[in-house]
């Protein structure tokens, strides 16, 4: 035999128990569990189809399944990630607008641009570094160097005769190449491209001799012998290029080469702590999914998914290194 309850009688019964504090706690718990009650917007401040977009969609799909609400990816490319990041910074801090982006827009741009419409340290909440994004250092096969120390010696001996490429002014490829040129007194020419694909084609064609580039773009040509891999940045070898040593393990341990970019999730500053906690709880489970791990590794990234506190610690640690790299490259943009 069923028993019928109505909302008023239940609340009156709770009040009769003198449970005002108990009731308040129950209602607070109800409010907490109400997120999310509508679709979540996930901004990607780059065009669709790139590695960041692929990771964002992977995380978005997994998050949607866990929270029972759609996660809608919104590609807002342009101005080195500034347009999309600014949209996030100015969005309501309610947990319904998130972003998956790179260290470029969340950290480096504040040193690169004389004016930014947002302050990443004040306007953004750093939720989690989803993945480390080390890159490969590759050369044209004609370059007679097989490791980092040989390459540095070659660069130094060929002052004013070499060119290195980047996927844009202020990118890691530009900053690291400029650092190499400056520390070796090599006077290398910097050639900036609109993306990695045309840069790699010119490197294969011999118009360039050196570049830093993502494994996603270089691996097919390394495997085919059309590019020579010198090393990878960071302190851990890449899963998709396990035979290529890090520059660090080759004994060249400058911060500029040990550093790596990252893919991360952010939100507007001021999102309630309980929403942040729920979000991170979901992300922590998502990173255990073998399919998610496979996609991250396939893009040449190393899975991380750290806590907001760990993210902030890493951010503060890396910030002065990026600032010094921008200054060394004399890379300033309006």
PDB file of N, CA and C in Angstrom, residues 246-305:
ATOM      1  N   UNK A 246      64.117  13.779 -24.573  1.00  0.00           N
ATOM      2  CA  UNK A 246      63.891  15.186 -24.243  1.00  0.00           C
ATOM      3  C   UNK A 246      65.207  15.944 -24.383  1.00  0.00           C
ATOM      4  N   UNK A 247      65.102  17.240 -24.610  1.00  0.00           N
ATOM      5  CA  UNK A 247      66.300  18.087 -24.641  1.00  0.00           C
ATOM      6  C   UNK A 247      66.959  18.075 -23.260  1.00  0.00           C
ATOM      7  N   UNK A 248      66.131  18.018 -22.232  1.00  0.00           N
ATOM      8  CA  UNK A 248      66.613  18.022 -20.846  1.00  0.00           C
ATOM      9  C   UNK A 248      67.512  16.822 -20.573  1.00  0.00           C
ATOM     10  N   UNK A 249      67.081  15.643 -21.004  1.00  0.00           N
ATOM     11  CA  UNK A 249      67.868  14.435 -20.723  1.00  0.00           C
ATOM     12  C   UNK A 249      69.141  14.373 -21.556  1.00  0.00           C
ATOM     13  N   UNK A 250      69.236  15.236 -22.576  1.00  0.00           N
ATOM     14  CA  UNK A 250      70.465  15.327 -23.370  1.00  0.00           C
ATOM     15  C   UNK A 250      71.498  16.238 -22.702  1.00  0.00           C
ATOM     16  N   UNK A 251      71.137  16.756 -21.525  1.00  0.00           N
ATOM     17  CA  UNK A 251      72.090  17.568 -20.775  1.00  0.00           C
ATOM     18  C   UNK A 251      71.957  19.055 -20.992  1.00  0.00           C
ATOM     19  N   UNK A 252      71.026  19.467 -21.866  1.00  0.00           N
ATOM     20  CA  UNK A 252      70.766  20.897 -22.075  1.00  0.00           C
ATOM     21  C   UNK A 252      69.534  21.236 -21.252  1.00  0.00           C
ATOM     22  N   UNK A 253      69.756  21.818 -20.078  1.00  0.00           N
ATOM     23  CA  UNK A 253      68.686  21.915 -19.089  1.00  0.00           C
ATOM     24  C   UNK A 253      68.218  23.347 -18.829  1.00  0.00           C
ATOM     25  N   UNK A 254      68.359  24.206 -19.829  1.00  0.00           N
ATOM     26  CA  UNK A 254      67.849  25.578 -19.739  1.00  0.00           C
ATOM     27  C   UNK A 254      66.334  25.543 -19.525  1.00  0.00           C
ATOM     28  N   UNK A 255      65.830  26.462 -18.709  1.00  0.00           N
ATOM     29  CA  UNK A 255      64.381  26.547 -18.478  1.00  0.00           C
ATOM     30  C   UNK A 255      63.605  26.705 -19.778  1.00  0.00           C
ATOM     31  N   UNK A 256      64.189  27.399 -20.738  1.00  0.00           N
ATOM     32  CA  UNK A 256      63.504  27.661 -22.005  1.00  0.00           C
ATOM     33  C   UNK A 256      63.126  26.382 -22.742  1.00  0.00           C
ATOM     34  N   UNK A 257      63.905  25.327 -22.572  1.00  0.00           N
ATOM     35  CA  UNK A 257      63.631  24.056 -23.250  1.00  0.00           C
ATOM     36  C   UNK A 257      62.922  23.050 -22.337  1.00  0.00           C
ATOM     37  N   UNK A 258      63.065  23.248 -21.027  1.00  0.00           N
ATOM     38  CA  UNK A 258      62.371  22.352 -20.085  1.00  0.00           C
ATOM     39  C   UNK A 258      60.902  22.734 -19.956  1.00  0.00           C
ATOM     40  N   UNK A 259      60.620  23.988 -20.290  1.00  0.00           N
ATOM     41  CA  UNK A 259      59.265  24.512 -20.199  1.00  0.00           C
ATOM     42  C   UNK A 259      58.375  23.853 -21.256  1.00  0.00           C
ATOM     43  N   UNK A 260      57.089  23.776 -20.971  1.00  0.00           N
ATOM     44  CA  UNK A 260      56.151  23.294 -21.986  1.00  0.00           C
ATOM     45  C   UNK A 260      54.847  24.077 -21.871  1.00  0.00           C
ATOM     46  N   UNK A 261      54.181  24.195 -22.988  1.00  0.00           N
ATOM     47  CA  UNK A 261      52.855  24.796 -22.965  1.00  0.00           C
ATOM     48  C   UNK A 261      51.851  23.791 -22.424  1.00  0.00           C
ATOM     49  N   UNK A 262      50.596  24.212 -22.325  1.00  0.00           N
ATOM     50  CA  UNK A 262      49.570  23.308 -21.811  1.00  0.00           C
ATOM     51  C   UNK A 262      48.203  23.656 -22.375  1.00  0.00           C
ATOM     52  N   UNK A 263      47.326  22.676 -22.305  1.00  0.00           N
ATOM     53  CA  UNK A 263      45.907  22.848 -22.605  1.00  0.00           C
ATOM     54  C   UNK A 263      45.197  22.853 -21.254  1.00  0.00           C
ATOM     55  N   UNK A 264      44.334  23.826 -21.026  1.00  0.00           N
ATOM     56  CA  UNK A 264      43.724  23.940 -19.702  1.00  0.00           C
ATOM     57  C   UNK A 264      42.270  24.379 -19.798  1.00  0.00           C
ATOM     58  N   UNK A 265      41.535  24.137 -18.697  1.00  0.00           N
ATOM     59  CA  UNK A 265      40.165  24.624 -18.591  1.00  0.00           C
ATOM     60  C   UNK A 265      40.135  25.786 -17.625  1.00  0.00           C
ATOM     61  N   UNK A 266      39.447  26.844 -18.019  1.00  0.00           N
ATOM     62  CA  UNK A 266      39.289  28.012 -17.165  1.00  0.00           C
ATOM     63  C   UNK A 266      37.831  28.427 -17.089  1.00  0.00           C
ATOM     64  N   UNK A 267      37.559  29.372 -16.207  1.00  0.00           N
ATOM     65  CA  UNK A 267      36.217  29.911 -16.010  1.00  0.00           C
ATOM     66  C   UNK A 267      36.369  31.383 -15.628  1.00  0.00           C
ATOM     67  N   UNK A 268      35.272  32.139 -15.641  1.00  0.00           N
ATOM     68  CA  UNK A 268      35.374  33.517 -15.139  1.00  0.00           C
ATOM     69  C   UNK A 268      35.694  33.506 -13.643  1.00  0.00           C
ATOM     70  N   UNK A 269      36.477  34.450 -13.195  1.00  0.00           N
ATOM     71  CA  UNK A 269      36.779  34.551 -11.767  1.00  0.00           C
ATOM     72  C   UNK A 269      35.477  34.727 -10.984  1.00  0.00           C
ATOM     73  N   UNK A 270      35.389  34.074  -9.818  1.00  0.00           N
ATOM     74  CA  UNK A 270      34.216  34.249  -8.968  1.00  0.00           C
ATOM     75  C   UNK A 270      33.195  33.137  -9.028  1.00  0.00           C
ATOM     76  N   UNK A 271      33.465  32.079  -9.805  1.00  0.00           N
ATOM     77  CA  UNK A 271      32.541  30.926  -9.823  1.00  0.00           C
ATOM     78  C   UNK A 271      32.478  30.330  -8.412  1.00  0.00           C
ATOM     79  N   UNK A 272      31.280  30.050  -7.891  1.00  0.00           N
ATOM     80  CA  UNK A 272      31.159  29.516  -6.524  1.00  0.00           C
ATOM     81  C   UNK A 272      31.996  28.258  -6.308  1.00  0.00           C
ATOM     82  N   UNK A 273      32.549  28.152  -5.120  1.00  0.00           N
ATOM     83  CA  UNK A 273      33.451  27.043  -4.792  1.00  0.00           C
ATOM     84  C   UNK A 273      32.784  25.680  -4.980  1.00  0.00           C
ATOM     85  N   UNK A 274      31.493  25.568  -4.610  1.00  0.00           N
ATOM     86  CA  UNK A 274      30.852  24.260  -4.737  1.00  0.00           C
ATOM     87  C   UNK A 274      30.747  23.834  -6.202  1.00  0.00           C
ATOM     88  N   UNK A 275      30.581  24.804  -7.110  1.00  0.00           N
ATOM     89  CA  UNK A 275      30.534  24.473  -8.541  1.00  0.00           C
ATOM     90  C   UNK A 275      31.926  24.075  -9.022  1.00  0.00           C
ATOM     91  N   UNK A 276      32.945  24.813  -8.565  1.00  0.00           N
ATOM     92  CA  UNK A 276      34.326  24.479  -8.918  1.00  0.00           C
ATOM     93  C   UNK A 276      34.666  23.066  -8.439  1.00  0.00           C
ATOM     94  N   UNK A 277      34.270  22.748  -7.217  1.00  0.00           N
ATOM     95  CA  UNK A 277      34.540  21.422  -6.659  1.00  0.00           C
ATOM     96  C   UNK A 277      33.854  20.326  -7.468  1.00  0.00           C
ATOM     97  N   UNK A 278      32.593  20.586  -7.859  1.00  0.00           N
ATOM     98  CA  UNK A 278      31.873  19.599  -8.665  1.00  0.00           C
ATOM     99  C   UNK A 278      32.545  19.406 -10.026  1.00  0.00           C
ATOM    100  N   UNK A 279      32.919  20.524 -10.633  1.00  0.00           N
ATOM    101  CA  UNK A 279      33.575  20.466 -11.939  1.00  0.00           C
ATOM    102  C   UNK A 279      34.864  19.657 -11.880  1.00  0.00           C
ATOM    103  N   UNK A 280      35.696  19.981 -10.893  1.00  0.00           N
ATOM    104  CA  UNK A 280      36.965  19.260 -10.788  1.00  0.00           C
ATOM    105  C   UNK A 280      36.727  17.777 -10.486  1.00  0.00           C
ATOM    106  N   UNK A 281      35.718  17.482  -9.689  1.00  0.00           N
ATOM    107  CA  UNK A 281      35.377  16.084  -9.418  1.00  0.00           C
ATOM    108  C   UNK A 281      35.050  15.335 -10.696  1.00  0.00           C
ATOM    109  N   UNK A 282      34.303  15.983 -11.597  1.00  0.00           N
ATOM    110  CA  UNK A 282      33.976  15.357 -12.886  1.00  0.00           C
ATOM    111  C   UNK A 282      35.228  15.212 -13.754  1.00  0.00           C
ATOM    112  N   UNK A 283      36.060  16.248 -13.805  1.00  0.00           N
ATOM    113  CA  UNK A 283      37.264  16.202 -14.624  1.00  0.00           C
ATOM    114  C   UNK A 283      38.206  15.090 -14.162  1.00  0.00           C
ATOM    115  N   UNK A 284      38.289  14.913 -12.863  1.00  0.00           N
ATOM    116  CA  UNK A 284      39.161  13.892 -12.289  1.00  0.00           C
ATOM    117  C   UNK A 284      38.726  12.489 -12.725  1.00  0.00           C
ATOM    118  N   UNK A 285      37.412  12.294 -12.897  1.00  0.00           N
ATOM    119  CA  UNK A 285      36.908  11.008 -13.369  1.00  0.00           C
ATOM    120  C   UNK A 285      37.050  10.880 -14.887  1.00  0.00           C
ATOM    121  N   UNK A 286      36.838  11.980 -15.587  1.00  0.00           N
ATOM    122  CA  UNK A 286      36.926  11.965 -17.051  1.00  0.00           C
ATOM    123  C   UNK A 286      38.312  11.531 -17.512  1.00  0.00           C
ATOM    124  N   UNK A 287      39.354  11.987 -16.805  1.00  0.00           N
ATOM    125  CA  UNK A 287      40.724  11.687 -17.238  1.00  0.00           C
ATOM    126  C   UNK A 287      41.063  10.205 -17.064  1.00  0.00           C
ATOM    127  N   UNK A 288      40.209   9.441 -16.382  1.00  0.00           N
ATOM    128  CA  UNK A 288      40.437   8.000 -16.222  1.00  0.00           C
ATOM    129  C   UNK A 288      39.914   7.203 -17.420  1.00  0.00           C
ATOM    130  N   UNK A 289      39.129   7.846 -18.265  1.00  0.00           N
ATOM    131  CA  UNK A 289      38.514   7.177 -19.411  1.00  0.00           C
ATOM    132  C   UNK A 289      39.586   6.851 -20.457  1.00  0.00           C
ATOM    133  N   UNK A 290      39.761   5.581 -20.819  1.00  0.00           N
ATOM    134  CA  UNK A 290      40.799   5.206 -21.800  1.00  0.00           C
ATOM    135  C   UNK A 290      40.653   5.926 -23.138  1.00  0.00           C
ATOM    136  N   UNK A 291      39.418   6.189 -23.572  1.00  0.00           N
ATOM    137  CA  UNK A 291      39.214   6.877 -24.855  1.00  0.00           C
ATOM    138  C   UNK A 291      39.695   8.322 -24.782  1.00  0.00           C
ATOM    139  N   UNK A 292      39.451   8.972 -23.637  1.00  0.00           N
ATOM    140  CA  UNK A 292      39.916  10.352 -23.441  1.00  0.00           C
ATOM    141  C   UNK A 292      41.442  10.371 -23.436  1.00  0.00           C
ATOM    142  N   UNK A 293      42.047   9.448 -22.717  1.00  0.00           N
ATOM    143  CA  UNK A 293      43.509   9.368 -22.657  1.00  0.00           C
ATOM    144  C   UNK A 293      44.105   9.116 -24.043  1.00  0.00           C
ATOM    145  N   UNK A 294      43.440   8.273 -24.812  1.00  0.00           N
ATOM    146  CA  UNK A 294      43.922   7.950 -26.156  1.00  0.00           C
ATOM    147  C   UNK A 294      43.911   9.182 -27.056  1.00  0.00           C
ATOM    148  N   UNK A 295      42.845   9.976 -26.958  1.00  0.00           N
ATOM    149  CA  UNK A 295      42.759  11.177 -27.799  1.00  0.00           C
ATOM    150  C   UNK A 295      43.795  12.221 -27.394  1.00  0.00           C
ATOM    151  N   UNK A 296      44.004  12.385 -26.094  1.00  0.00           N
ATOM    152  CA  UNK A 296      44.998  13.357 -25.616  1.00  0.00           C
ATOM    153  C   UNK A 296      46.397  12.940 -26.076  1.00  0.00           C
ATOM    154  N   UNK A 297      46.723  11.672 -25.887  1.00  0.00           N
ATOM    155  CA  UNK A 297      48.043  11.178 -26.302  1.00  0.00           C
ATOM    156  C   UNK A 297      48.203  11.245 -27.817  1.00  0.00           C
ATOM    157  N   UNK A 298      47.123  10.958 -28.547  1.00  0.00           N
ATOM    158  CA  UNK A 298      47.163  10.987 -30.007  1.00  0.00           C
ATOM    159  C   UNK A 298      47.428  12.362 -30.573  1.00  0.00           C
ATOM    160  N   UNK A 299      47.095  13.386 -29.804  1.00  0.00           N
ATOM    161  CA  UNK A 299      47.359  14.766 -30.228  1.00  0.00           C
ATOM    162  C   UNK A 299      48.769  15.216 -29.832  1.00  0.00           C
ATOM    163  N   UNK A 300      49.521  14.310 -29.218  1.00  0.00           N
ATOM    164  CA  UNK A 300      50.886  14.635 -28.824  1.00  0.00           C
ATOM    165  C   UNK A 300      50.998  15.264 -27.452  1.00  0.00           C
ATOM    166  N   UNK A 301      49.931  15.173 -26.659  1.00  0.00           N
ATOM    167  CA  UNK A 301      49.917  15.785 -25.330  1.00  0.00           C
ATOM    168  C   UNK A 301      50.101  14.729 -24.240  1.00  0.00           C
ATOM    169  N   UNK A 302      50.452  15.196 -23.047  1.00  0.00           N
ATOM    170  CA  UNK A 302      50.575  14.315 -21.883  1.00  0.00           C
ATOM    171  C   UNK A 302      49.455  14.647 -20.907  1.00  0.00           C
ATOM    172  N   UNK A 303      48.585  13.706 -20.577  1.00  0.00           N
ATOM    173  CA  UNK A 303      47.463  13.994 -19.670  1.00  0.00           C
ATOM    174  C   UNK A 303      47.937  14.499 -18.302  1.00  0.00           C
ATOM    175  N   UNK A 304      47.215  15.491 -17.762  1.00  0.00           N
ATOM    176  CA  UNK A 304      47.532  16.029 -16.436  1.00  0.00           C
ATOM    177  C   UNK A 304      46.286  16.026 -15.537  1.00  0.00           C
ATOM    178  N   UNK A 305      45.345  16.924 -15.846  1.00  0.00           N
ATOM    179  CA  UNK A 305      44.093  17.098 -15.094  1.00  0.00           C
ATOM    180  C   UNK A 305      44.365  17.302 -13.608  1.00  0.00           C
TER     181      UNK A 305
END
